[in-house]
Amino acid sequence: MIKRKLVGIVAGVAAISLLATACTSDDNKSGDKPSSSSSGDAAKATRSDKVLVVGMPNGQQKANQNPLATGSASLSQGYAFAVYESLMQINELKPTDPPTPWLAQSVEWNEDSTVATITPRAGVKWSDGQDFTAEDIAFSIQLRKDHKELNTDFPDQYKSIETDGKTVTVTFTTGEYVNRDKLLKLLIVPKHLWEGQDPVKWTDDEMIGTGPFKLKSFTPQSQVLEPNDTYWGTKPLVGGLRYDAFNDNNGLTTALTTGQAQWGWTFIPNYEKTFIAKDPEHYAQVAGGGFGVDVLFLNNAKGPFKDPALRKALNMVVDRADISVTAGYGVWPQIKSVTGLPQPSGDAFISDAYKGQELSVDVDGAKKVLTDAGYTWDSKGALMDPSGAAVKFTLTDPTGWTDYLDALGIIKEGATKLGAVADVKGAVQDTWFNDIIPNGNFDATLHWTDGGSTPWNMYSNIMDGASYADLGKPATWNFGRYKNDEVTQALASYKAATNDADRQKALDVVQKHFVEDVPGLVIWSRPAVAQYSTVNYTGFPTDKDPYANPQPTGPQAALILSKLVPTQD
């Protein structure tokens, strides 16, 4: 799989920095220091004429450049983030680092995280020459408030967005302690072009942004960008960008291995032998930690997984160690805690009730759970539900996402041990993104969660009633349609709390229901992974210098592109 995100960002990932969460008026300010985007190497170099090819395994794209619309080509391929920019730069690999000012010179929060005051950077222009102002920021946030389809991060929390021409004040209906960085990562669009358009349906063909690159041409297979010579920040030394669309992980792996693509992110089985060994001097794969995980979302609203007993039993027969080694080739670390938290990131957040409790394969125990709930087996060993019907379900994910599909195959093996009939079925990516996942048209499907520096995003993405949508209506998270008022309240309390004790008290409630109700199965943790080649350009994030999430499909792309310098021959 690849997080081809942005179903929640893309696939928006929240990382909470110390600077952005402190309570004094000074510490509530997300810096007014200069951008860290310039480097000594970049200052000495000149622009190369070599094109940097970015690859993504999401198949051919439709002509939709809208950087706010889930599933658009610009988001799926990632080039939206070279054209449009965010308020701040967040280092998701080191979430306690302070945010770096970007389009916003500063963002100040009040003590309970209900009000953010944004001061825009002066001297920035859109690529058509118009001035960037506070009005653009206010307008861009208002678009999210007015259009639920564009608002995956704060679905019901915007209360008001106001500007006095110099600053923008965003007021939320609840405390947004855990979501501060989601605001900082929002892409900003020009009011003078978007005003009067339908922001959900508009394809934004010209892509007028503030970023370091401009769209030059589009085809379903390839999108070409050229440098924005009027860019306000460090002028890019990359002579041009091309985003190539590959049909699946294998296609992109081949492109990266042969040098056809020089930057991307995909799952590469046995990556050291398959990829790195082809050119160890120039090829690299980097990964970072955090709280991002992959979850087998189980449909709690219909079908066999409406019954928590079956959810619990399946959880007890899934061999996560095998999945990590066989399907994930050790790239995606195994989840061991019954709370679903990745470790060691989650150790400090595990409730006392569950410390030391680990997941294990227990077929006999799972069968007892089913027997106690009224399940039986026929003469051939087929599992029958309490009504006497055979237990059947489908495990689905997009065709070509090999790690996900291999993981589903192992989950199927576990289900077979219970006597259930499970089928693994590939899906067309567009259908999965736009229908299967949001509308709940599945029995079970693997999908990622947001990361962050607390577990709130992970649990909220799986369990939060604030994201609940009836079947057939699009959901932004909680794709399994889990519904529990106590959990929803606890998640809200965690988000609004102003001290660690109250947050842990709320988290204890959430973890209790996660373990007992099994709304979904956390399969493995998912650090941010990317592959790149330094044949033409250096300056990418490395294990020794993890200055940003290394993937090209996020706001950090503008920062990374500002740091790339031509390789000296």
Coordinates of C-alpha atoms in Angstrom, one line a residue:
M1 CA 0.0 0.0 0.0
I2 CA 0.9 3.6 -0.1
K3 CA -0.8 6.3 1.6
R4 CA -1.6 8.0 -1.6
K5 CA -3.2 10.1 0.8
L6 CA -5.1 12.4 1.2
V7 CA -8.3 11.0 2.5
G8 CA -7.3 12.5 5.8
I9 CA -4.5 14.8 4.2
V10 CA -4.2 13.0 3.2
A11 CA -4.1 12.4 4.5
G12 CA -3.9 15.5 7.2
V13 CA -1.5 14.1 9.9
A14 CA -1.3 16.1 13.1
A15 CA 2.0 16.5 15.0
I16 CA 1.9 18.5 18.2
S17 CA 4.9 20.6 18.9
L18 CA 6.0 21.8 22.3
L19 CA 6.0 25.4 21.1
A20 CA 2.5 25.1 19.8
T21 CA 1.1 23.5 23.0
A22 CA 2.7 25.6 25.8
C23 CA 0.4 27.7 27.9
T24 CA 2.1 31.0 28.4
S25 CA 1.4 33.8 25.9
D26 CA 5.0 33.8 24.6
D27 CA 5.1 30.0 24.2
N28 CA 1.7 29.9 22.5
K29 CA 3.2 31.7 19.6
S30 CA 4.4 29.6 16.7
G31 CA 7.5 31.6 16.0
D32 CA 8.3 34.7 14.1
K33 CA 11.8 33.6 13.2
P34 CA 13.0 33.5 9.6
S35 CA 12.4 30.4 7.5
S36 CA 15.0 27.6 7.9
S37 CA 14.6 26.8 4.2
S38 CA 17.9 28.2 3.0
S39 CA 21.2 26.4 3.3
G40 CA 24.8 27.1 2.7
D41 CA 25.0 24.6 -0.1
A42 CA 22.0 26.0 -1.8
A43 CA 23.3 29.6 -1.5
K44 CA 26.5 28.6 -3.4
A45 CA 24.8 26.5 -6.1
T46 CA 23.1 27.5 -9.3
R47 CA 19.9 26.1 -10.8
S48 CA 20.3 22.8 -12.7
D49 CA 18.6 22.0 -15.9
K50 CA 17.9 18.5 -14.8
V51 CA 14.3 17.4 -14.2
L52 CA 13.5 15.7 -10.9
V53 CA 11.0 12.9 -11.5
V54 CA 8.6 12.1 -8.7
G55 CA 6.7 8.8 -8.9
M56 CA 3.5 7.7 -7.4
P57 CA 1.7 4.3 -7.8
N58 CA -1.8 5.7 -8.1
G59 CA -2.6 5.0 -11.8
Q60 CA -3.6 7.4 -14.5
Q61 CA -5.0 10.7 -13.3
K62 CA -8.1 12.8 -14.3
A63 CA -7.5 16.4 -15.0
N64 CA -8.4 17.9 -11.6
Q65 CA -5.8 20.2 -10.0
N66 CA -7.9 21.2 -7.1
P67 CA -5.6 21.1 -4.0
L68 CA -8.5 21.0 -1.6
A69 CA -10.5 18.2 -3.1
T70 CA -9.8 14.6 -1.9
G71 CA -8.9 12.4 -4.8
S72 CA -7.8 15.2 -7.2
A73 CA -4.7 14.5 -9.3
S74 CA -2.7 17.2 -7.7
L75 CA -3.2 15.7 -4.2
S76 CA -2.9 12.1 -5.4
Q77 CA 0.4 12.7 -7.2
G78 CA 1.6 15.3 -4.7
Y79 CA 2.3 18.3 -6.9
A80 CA -0.3 20.4 -5.1
F81 CA 2.4 20.8 -2.4
A82 CA 4.9 22.3 -4.8
V83 CA 2.4 24.9 -6.0
Y84 CA 0.4 25.7 -2.9
E85 CA 1.8 26.2 0.6
S86 CA 0.8 25.8 4.2
L87 CA 0.8 28.3 7.1
M88 CA 3.7 26.6 8.9
Q89 CA 6.2 23.8 8.3
I90 CA 5.8 20.9 10.7
N91 CA 8.4 18.2 11.2
E92 CA 6.3 15.1 11.6
L93 CA 9.4 13.0 12.3
K94 CA 10.3 15.2 15.3
P95 CA 6.9 16.4 16.5
T96 CA 8.3 18.3 19.5
D97 CA 10.3 20.6 17.3
P98 CA 8.8 24.1 17.0
P99 CA 6.9 24.9 13.8
T100 CA 8.8 26.8 11.1
P101 CA 7.0 30.0 9.9
W102 CA 6.0 29.7 6.3
L103 CA 3.0 31.6 4.8
A104 CA 2.2 32.6 8.4
Q105 CA 4.8 34.7 10.2
S106 CA 3.3 33.5 13.5
V107 CA 0.3 31.7 14.9
E108 CA -0.6 32.4 18.5
W109 CA -3.0 30.2 20.5
N110 CA -5.0 31.1 23.7
E111 CA -4.6 28.9 26.7
D112 CA -7.4 26.4 26.1
S113 CA -6.6 26.1 22.3
T114 CA -10.0 27.5 21.2
V115 CA -8.6 30.6 19.4
A116 CA -5.7 31.0 17.0
T117 CA -4.4 34.3 15.8
I118 CA -2.6 34.2 12.5
T119 CA -0.2 36.8 11.2
P120 CA 0.6 36.4 7.5
R121 CA 4.1 36.7 6.1
A122 CA 4.7 40.1 4.3
G123 CA 6.0 40.3 0.8
V124 CA 4.5 37.1 -0.6
K125 CA 2.9 37.1 -4.0
W126 CA 0.8 34.7 -5.9
S127 CA 2.3 33.4 -9.1
D128 CA 0.1 35.7 -11.1
G129 CA 1.7 38.7 -9.4
Q130 CA -1.2 39.5 -7.0
D131 CA -0.3 40.2 -3.3
F132 CA -0.9 37.4 -0.8
T133 CA -2.8 38.8 2.2
A134 CA -4.7 37.9 5.4
E135 CA -7.8 37.8 3.3
D136 CA -6.5 34.8 1.4
I137 CA -5.9 32.9 4.7
A138 CA -9.3 33.8 6.1
F139 CA -11.0 32.8 2.8
S140 CA -9.2 29.5 2.5
I141 CA -10.2 28.5 6.0
Q142 CA -13.8 29.7 5.5
L143 CA -14.0 27.4 2.4
R144 CA -13.4 24.5 4.7
K145 CA -16.0 25.7 7.2
D146 CA -18.6 26.2 4.4
H147 CA -17.9 22.9 2.5
K148 CA -17.9 19.7 4.6
E149 CA -16.4 17.8 1.6
L150 CA -13.2 19.9 2.0
N151 CA -13.1 19.8 5.7
T152 CA -11.5 16.5 7.0
D153 CA -9.6 18.1 9.8
F154 CA -12.2 20.2 11.7
P155 CA -15.6 18.9 10.5
D156 CA -17.7 20.7 13.0
Q157 CA -15.2 22.7 15.0
Y158 CA -14.9 26.0 13.1
K159 CA -17.0 28.7 14.9
S160 CA -15.8 31.8 13.2
I161 CA -13.0 33.1 10.9
E162 CA -12.4 36.8 11.0
T163 CA -9.7 39.2 9.8
D164 CA -8.9 42.8 10.4
G165 CA -6.7 42.9 7.3
K166 CA -3.5 42.4 9.3
T167 CA -4.3 39.2 11.2
V168 CA -6.8 36.3 11.0
T169 CA -8.6 35.1 14.1
V170 CA -9.9 31.5 14.0
T171 CA -12.3 30.5 16.8
F172 CA -13.2 26.9 17.4
T173 CA -16.2 25.4 19.1
T174 CA -13.9 23.1 21.2
G175 CA -10.4 23.1 22.4
E176 CA -8.0 21.9 19.7
Y177 CA -5.0 20.9 21.6
V178 CA -4.4 17.8 19.5
N179 CA -5.2 19.5 16.2
R180 CA -3.1 22.6 16.3
D181 CA -0.8 21.4 13.7
K182 CA -3.7 20.5 11.4
L183 CA -4.4 24.2 11.2
L184 CA -0.8 25.0 10.5
K185 CA -0.7 22.5 7.6
L186 CA -3.7 23.8 5.7
L187 CA -3.0 24.8 2.1
I188 CA -3.9 28.4 1.2
V189 CA -5.5 29.3 -2.1
P190 CA -6.0 32.8 -3.7
K191 CA -9.3 34.5 -2.9
H192 CA -9.3 36.6 -6.0
L193 CA -9.4 33.5 -8.2
W194 CA -11.4 31.1 -6.1
E195 CA -14.1 33.5 -5.0
G196 CA -17.3 32.7 -6.9
Q197 CA -16.1 29.2 -7.9
D198 CA -17.6 25.9 -6.5
P199 CA -14.5 24.8 -4.5
V200 CA -15.6 21.2 -4.4
K201 CA -16.1 20.8 -8.2
W202 CA -13.7 23.4 -9.6
T203 CA -10.7 21.7 -11.3
D204 CA -8.4 24.7 -10.8
D205 CA -6.6 24.2 -14.2
E206 CA -4.1 27.1 -13.9
M207 CA -3.0 26.4 -10.3
I208 CA -2.0 29.9 -9.2
G209 CA -0.1 29.4 -5.9
T210 CA 2.6 30.9 -3.7
G211 CA 4.9 27.9 -4.0
P212 CA 8.3 27.3 -5.6
F213 CA 6.8 25.7 -8.7
K214 CA 4.1 26.3 -11.3
L215 CA 2.1 23.8 -13.4
K216 CA 3.4 23.7 -16.9
S217 CA 1.5 20.8 -18.5
F218 CA -0.8 17.9 -17.6
T219 CA -1.5 14.5 -19.0
P220 CA -3.1 11.5 -17.2
Q221 CA 0.3 9.8 -17.1
S222 CA 2.6 12.8 -16.3
Q223 CA 2.4 16.3 -14.9
V224 CA 5.2 18.8 -15.5
L225 CA 6.1 21.7 -13.3
E226 CA 8.5 24.6 -13.8
P227 CA 10.2 26.9 -11.2
N228 CA 8.3 29.9 -10.0
D229 CA 10.8 32.7 -10.6
T230 CA 8.9 35.1 -8.4
Y231 CA 8.9 32.8 -5.4
W232 CA 9.1 34.6 -2.1
G233 CA 11.4 32.0 -0.4
T234 CA 14.6 30.3 -1.4
K235 CA 14.5 30.0 -5.2
P236 CA 14.4 26.3 -6.2
L237 CA 17.6 25.0 -7.7
V238 CA 15.7 22.1 -9.2
G239 CA 15.3 22.9 -12.9
G240 CA 12.0 21.2 -13.3
L241 CA 9.6 18.6 -11.7
R242 CA 7.8 15.8 -13.4
Y243 CA 5.3 13.7 -11.6
D244 CA 4.8 10.3 -13.2
A245 CA 1.8 8.1 -12.5
F246 CA 2.5 4.4 -12.2
N247 CA -0.2 1.7 -12.0
D248 CA 1.0 0.0 -8.9
N249 CA 3.8 -0.5 -6.3
N250 CA 5.7 -2.8 -8.7
G251 CA 5.7 -0.2 -11.5
L252 CA 7.0 2.5 -9.3
T253 CA 9.6 0.2 -7.7
T254 CA 10.9 -0.6 -11.2
A255 CA 11.1 3.1 -12.0
L256 CA 12.9 4.0 -8.8
T257 CA 15.3 1.0 -9.3
T258 CA 16.2 2.0 -12.9
G259 CA 16.4 5.7 -12.2
Q260 CA 13.3 6.6 -14.2
A261 CA 12.0 8.2 -11.0
Q262 CA 14.2 9.7 -8.4
W263 CA 11.8 10.4 -5.6
G264 CA 8.6 8.7 -4.4
W265 CA 7.2 6.5 -1.8
T266 CA 5.9 3.0 -2.1
F267 CA 6.2 -0.4 -0.5
I268 CA 9.3 -2.2 -1.7
P269 CA 9.6 -5.8 -0.5
N270 CA 13.2 -6.6 0.6
Y271 CA 14.1 -3.0 -0.3
E272 CA 17.8 -3.3 0.6
K273 CA 18.3 -6.0 -2.0
T274 CA 15.6 -4.9 -4.5
F275 CA 16.4 -1.1 -4.4
I276 CA 19.4 0.0 -2.4
A277 CA 21.8 -2.6 -3.7
K278 CA 21.2 -1.4 -7.3
D279 CA 23.1 1.8 -6.5
P280 CA 24.1 2.0 -2.9
E281 CA 26.0 5.2 -3.4
H282 CA 22.9 7.1 -4.6
Y283 CA 19.8 5.2 -3.6
A284 CA 18.3 5.6 -0.2
Q285 CA 15.1 4.7 1.8
V286 CA 14.3 6.7 4.9
A287 CA 11.6 6.2 7.5
G288 CA 10.4 8.1 10.6
G289 CA 8.3 7.2 13.6
G290 CA 5.2 8.5 15.2
F291 CA 1.7 7.3 15.9
G292 CA 0.6 6.5 12.4
V293 CA -0.8 2.9 12.0
D294 CA -2.7 0.9 9.5
V295 CA -6.1 -0.4 10.6
L296 CA -8.4 -3.1 9.3
F297 CA -11.6 -1.1 9.5
L298 CA -14.5 -3.4 10.2
N299 CA -18.0 -2.4 9.2
N300 CA -19.7 -2.0 12.6
A301 CA -23.0 -0.9 10.9
K302 CA -23.8 -3.8 8.7
G303 CA -22.8 -7.4 7.8
P304 CA -21.1 -9.9 10.0
F305 CA -18.9 -7.4 11.9
K306 CA -21.9 -5.6 13.3
D307 CA -21.5 -8.3 16.0
P308 CA -18.7 -7.3 18.4
A309 CA -18.1 -11.0 19.2
L310 CA -17.0 -11.7 15.6
R311 CA -14.8 -8.6 15.7
K312 CA -13.1 -9.8 18.9
A313 CA -12.6 -13.3 17.6
L314 CA -11.0 -12.1 14.4
N315 CA -8.7 -9.9 16.4
M316 CA -7.6 -13.0 18.4
V317 CA -6.6 -15.0 15.3
V318 CA -4.7 -12.4 13.2
D319 CA -1.0 -13.2 13.2
R320 CA 0.5 -9.7 13.3
A321 CA 4.1 -11.0 13.5
D322 CA 3.6 -12.9 10.3
I323 CA 2.0 -9.9 8.6
S324 CA 4.9 -7.7 9.6
V325 CA 7.5 -10.1 8.4
T326 CA 5.8 -11.6 5.4
A327 CA 3.6 -8.8 4.0
G328 CA 5.6 -5.9 5.4
Y329 CA 9.1 -7.4 5.0
G330 CA 9.9 -5.8 8.4
V331 CA 9.4 -2.3 7.1
W332 CA 6.1 -1.9 8.9
P333 CA 6.7 -2.8 12.6
Q334 CA 4.5 -5.2 14.4
I335 CA 1.8 -4.0 16.8
K336 CA 2.0 -5.9 20.1
S337 CA 0.0 -3.9 22.7
V338 CA -3.6 -4.8 23.1
T339 CA -4.3 -1.0 23.0
G340 CA -3.1 -0.9 19.4
L341 CA -0.5 1.7 20.2
P342 CA 2.8 1.5 18.3
Q343 CA 5.8 1.2 20.6
P344 CA 8.0 2.7 21.9
S345 CA 6.1 5.9 20.9
G346 CA 3.0 4.8 22.7
D347 CA 4.5 3.3 25.9
A348 CA 3.8 6.4 28.0
F349 CA 0.2 6.5 27.0
I350 CA -0.8 2.9 27.7
S351 CA -3.4 2.7 30.5
D352 CA -2.3 1.0 33.7
A353 CA -5.0 -1.6 33.1
Y354 CA -3.3 -2.8 29.9
K355 CA 0.4 -2.3 30.6
G356 CA 2.3 -5.5 29.6
Q357 CA -0.7 -7.0 27.8
E358 CA 0.2 -8.1 24.3
L359 CA -1.7 -9.5 21.4
S360 CA -1.2 -13.1 20.6
V361 CA -2.8 -15.7 18.3
D362 CA -5.4 -17.7 20.3
V363 CA -7.7 -19.8 18.1
D364 CA -9.2 -21.8 20.9
G365 CA -9.9 -18.6 22.9
A366 CA -11.5 -17.0 19.8
K367 CA -13.7 -20.0 19.3
K368 CA -14.9 -19.8 22.9
V369 CA -15.8 -16.1 22.4
L370 CA -17.9 -17.2 19.4
T371 CA -19.5 -20.1 21.3
D372 CA -20.4 -17.9 24.2
A373 CA -22.1 -15.5 21.7
G374 CA -24.2 -18.3 20.1
Y375 CA -22.1 -19.2 17.1
T376 CA -21.9 -22.9 16.0
W377 CA -20.2 -25.0 13.4
D378 CA -21.7 -27.3 10.9
S379 CA -20.6 -30.8 10.1
K380 CA -17.9 -29.5 7.7
G381 CA -16.5 -27.0 10.2
A382 CA -18.1 -23.9 8.7
L383 CA -18.8 -21.1 11.1
M384 CA -22.5 -20.3 11.5
D385 CA -23.8 -17.2 13.2
P386 CA -26.5 -17.2 15.9
S387 CA -29.2 -17.1 13.2
G388 CA -27.8 -20.2 11.5
A389 CA -26.3 -18.4 8.5
A390 CA -22.8 -19.1 7.3
V391 CA -20.3 -16.4 8.2
K392 CA -18.9 -14.8 5.1
F393 CA -17.1 -11.5 4.5
T394 CA -14.9 -9.8 1.9
L395 CA -11.5 -8.2 2.6
T396 CA -10.8 -5.5 0.1
D397 CA -8.2 -2.9 -0.9
P398 CA -7.0 -1.4 -4.2
T399 CA -5.4 -3.7 -6.7
G400 CA -1.6 -3.1 -6.8
W401 CA -1.2 -2.3 -3.1
T402 CA 0.8 -5.4 -2.6
D403 CA 1.6 -5.1 1.1
Y404 CA -2.0 -4.5 2.0
L405 CA -3.3 -7.3 -0.2
D406 CA -0.7 -9.7 1.2
A407 CA -1.7 -8.7 4.7
L408 CA -5.3 -9.3 3.9
G409 CA -4.3 -12.8 2.7
I410 CA -2.8 -13.6 6.1
I411 CA -5.9 -12.2 7.9
K412 CA -8.0 -14.5 5.7
E413 CA -5.9 -17.4 6.9
G414 CA -6.8 -16.5 10.5
A415 CA -10.5 -16.3 9.6
T416 CA -10.3 -19.7 7.9
K417 CA -9.1 -21.2 11.2
L418 CA -12.4 -20.0 12.7
G419 CA -14.4 -21.6 9.9
A420 CA -15.4 -18.3 8.4
V421 CA -15.3 -17.8 4.6
A422 CA -13.2 -14.7 3.8
D423 CA -12.4 -13.5 0.3
V424 CA -9.7 -11.1 -0.6
K425 CA -10.8 -8.8 -3.4
G426 CA -8.9 -6.0 -5.2
A427 CA -10.7 -2.8 -6.0
V428 CA -10.1 0.1 -8.5
Q429 CA -8.3 2.9 -6.6
D430 CA -10.8 5.6 -7.6
T431 CA -13.7 3.5 -6.5
W432 CA -12.0 2.7 -3.2
F433 CA -11.2 6.3 -2.5
N434 CA -14.4 7.8 -3.6
D435 CA -17.0 5.2 -2.8
I436 CA -15.9 2.1 -0.9
I437 CA -14.1 3.8 2.0
P438 CA -16.1 7.0 2.5
N439 CA -19.6 5.5 2.0
G440 CA -19.0 2.3 4.0
N441 CA -19.4 -0.1 1.1
F442 CA -17.2 -2.8 2.6
D443 CA -17.0 -5.6 5.1
A444 CA -13.4 -5.0 6.0
T445 CA -10.6 -2.9 4.5
L446 CA -7.1 -1.8 5.4
H447 CA -6.6 2.0 5.7
W448 CA -4.1 4.3 7.5
T449 CA -4.7 6.8 10.3
D450 CA -3.2 10.1 11.0
G451 CA -0.1 10.3 13.1
G452 CA 0.9 13.0 15.6
S453 CA 2.7 13.1 18.9
T454 CA -0.2 11.8 20.9
P455 CA -2.5 8.8 20.4
W456 CA -5.6 11.0 20.0
N457 CA -5.6 11.0 16.2
M458 CA -5.2 7.3 15.9
Y459 CA -8.2 6.6 18.2
S460 CA -10.3 9.4 16.9
N461 CA -9.8 8.2 13.3
I462 CA -11.1 4.8 14.3
M463 CA -13.7 5.5 17.0
D464 CA -14.8 9.1 17.1
G465 CA -18.6 9.7 16.9
A466 CA -17.8 13.2 15.8
S467 CA -16.8 11.7 12.4
Y468 CA -19.8 9.3 12.3
A469 CA -21.8 9.2 9.1
D470 CA -24.7 7.0 8.2
L471 CA -24.0 4.3 5.6
G472 CA -24.1 5.7 2.1
K473 CA -23.1 9.1 3.3
P474 CA -19.4 10.1 3.1
A475 CA -17.3 9.8 6.2
T476 CA -14.0 11.6 6.6
W477 CA -12.9 9.2 9.4
N478 CA -14.5 6.4 11.5
F479 CA -15.0 4.5 8.3
G480 CA -16.2 1.5 10.3
R481 CA -19.1 3.5 11.7
Y482 CA -18.3 2.7 15.4
K483 CA -20.7 4.5 17.7
N484 CA -20.2 5.0 21.4
D485 CA -21.2 8.2 23.2
E486 CA -18.8 7.6 26.1
V487 CA -15.9 7.2 23.7
T488 CA -16.9 10.3 21.7
Q489 CA -17.1 12.3 24.9
A490 CA -13.8 11.0 26.2
L491 CA -12.1 11.9 22.9
A492 CA -13.5 15.4 23.2
S493 CA -12.4 15.7 26.8
Y494 CA -8.9 14.6 25.8
K495 CA -8.7 17.3 23.1
A496 CA -10.0 20.0 25.4
A497 CA -8.0 19.1 28.5
T498 CA -5.3 21.4 29.8
N499 CA -3.2 18.9 31.8
D500 CA -1.8 15.4 31.3
A501 CA -3.8 13.9 34.2
D502 CA -7.1 14.8 32.6
R503 CA -5.9 13.6 29.2
Q504 CA -4.9 10.2 30.5
K505 CA -8.2 9.8 32.4
A506 CA -10.0 10.3 29.1
L507 CA -7.6 8.0 27.3
D508 CA -8.3 5.3 29.8
V509 CA -11.9 5.3 28.7
V510 CA -11.1 5.2 25.1
Q511 CA -8.6 2.3 25.4
K512 CA -11.1 0.3 27.5
H513 CA -13.6 0.4 24.7
F514 CA -11.0 -0.2 22.0
V515 CA -9.9 -3.4 23.7
E516 CA -13.4 -4.6 24.7
D517 CA -15.4 -3.5 21.6
V518 CA -12.7 -4.0 18.9
P519 CA -14.1 -1.4 16.5
G520 CA -11.2 -2.2 14.2
L521 CA -7.9 -4.1 14.1
V522 CA -4.6 -2.1 14.2
I523 CA -2.3 -4.3 12.1
W524 CA 1.1 -2.6 12.1
S525 CA 2.6 0.8 12.6
R526 CA 3.4 3.0 9.6
P527 CA 6.4 5.3 9.8
A528 CA 6.7 7.8 7.0
V529 CA 8.8 6.1 4.3
A530 CA 10.2 7.5 1.1
Q531 CA 12.8 6.5 -1.5
Y532 CA 15.1 8.8 -3.4
S533 CA 18.1 9.0 -5.6
T534 CA 20.9 11.5 -5.2
V535 CA 22.2 11.0 -8.8
N536 CA 21.0 14.5 -9.8
Y537 CA 20.1 16.2 -6.5
T538 CA 21.1 16.0 -2.8
G539 CA 19.6 17.5 0.3
F540 CA 16.7 15.1 1.0
P541 CA 15.9 14.2 4.6
T542 CA 18.1 11.4 5.9
D543 CA 18.2 9.2 8.9
K544 CA 20.9 11.4 10.3
D545 CA 19.1 14.6 9.4
P546 CA 15.4 14.0 9.6
Y547 CA 14.4 17.6 9.1
A548 CA 11.1 16.7 7.5
N549 CA 8.7 13.9 6.6
P550 CA 10.6 12.6 3.5
Q551 CA 7.6 12.0 1.3
P552 CA 6.7 14.3 -1.6
T553 CA 3.0 14.2 -0.8
G554 CA 2.6 16.8 1.9
P555 CA 3.2 20.5 2.8
Q556 CA 6.8 19.6 3.6
A557 CA 7.5 19.2 -0.1
A558 CA 8.0 23.0 -0.4
L559 CA 10.6 22.8 2.4
I560 CA 12.4 19.8 0.9
L561 CA 12.5 21.3 -2.6
S562 CA 14.1 24.5 -1.1
K563 CA 16.9 22.4 0.3
L564 CA 17.8 20.3 -2.8
V565 CA 21.0 21.2 -4.6
P566 CA 22.4 19.8 -7.8
T567 CA 24.8 16.9 -7.4
Q568 CA 28.3 17.9 -8.2
D569 CA 29.7 15.7 -11.0

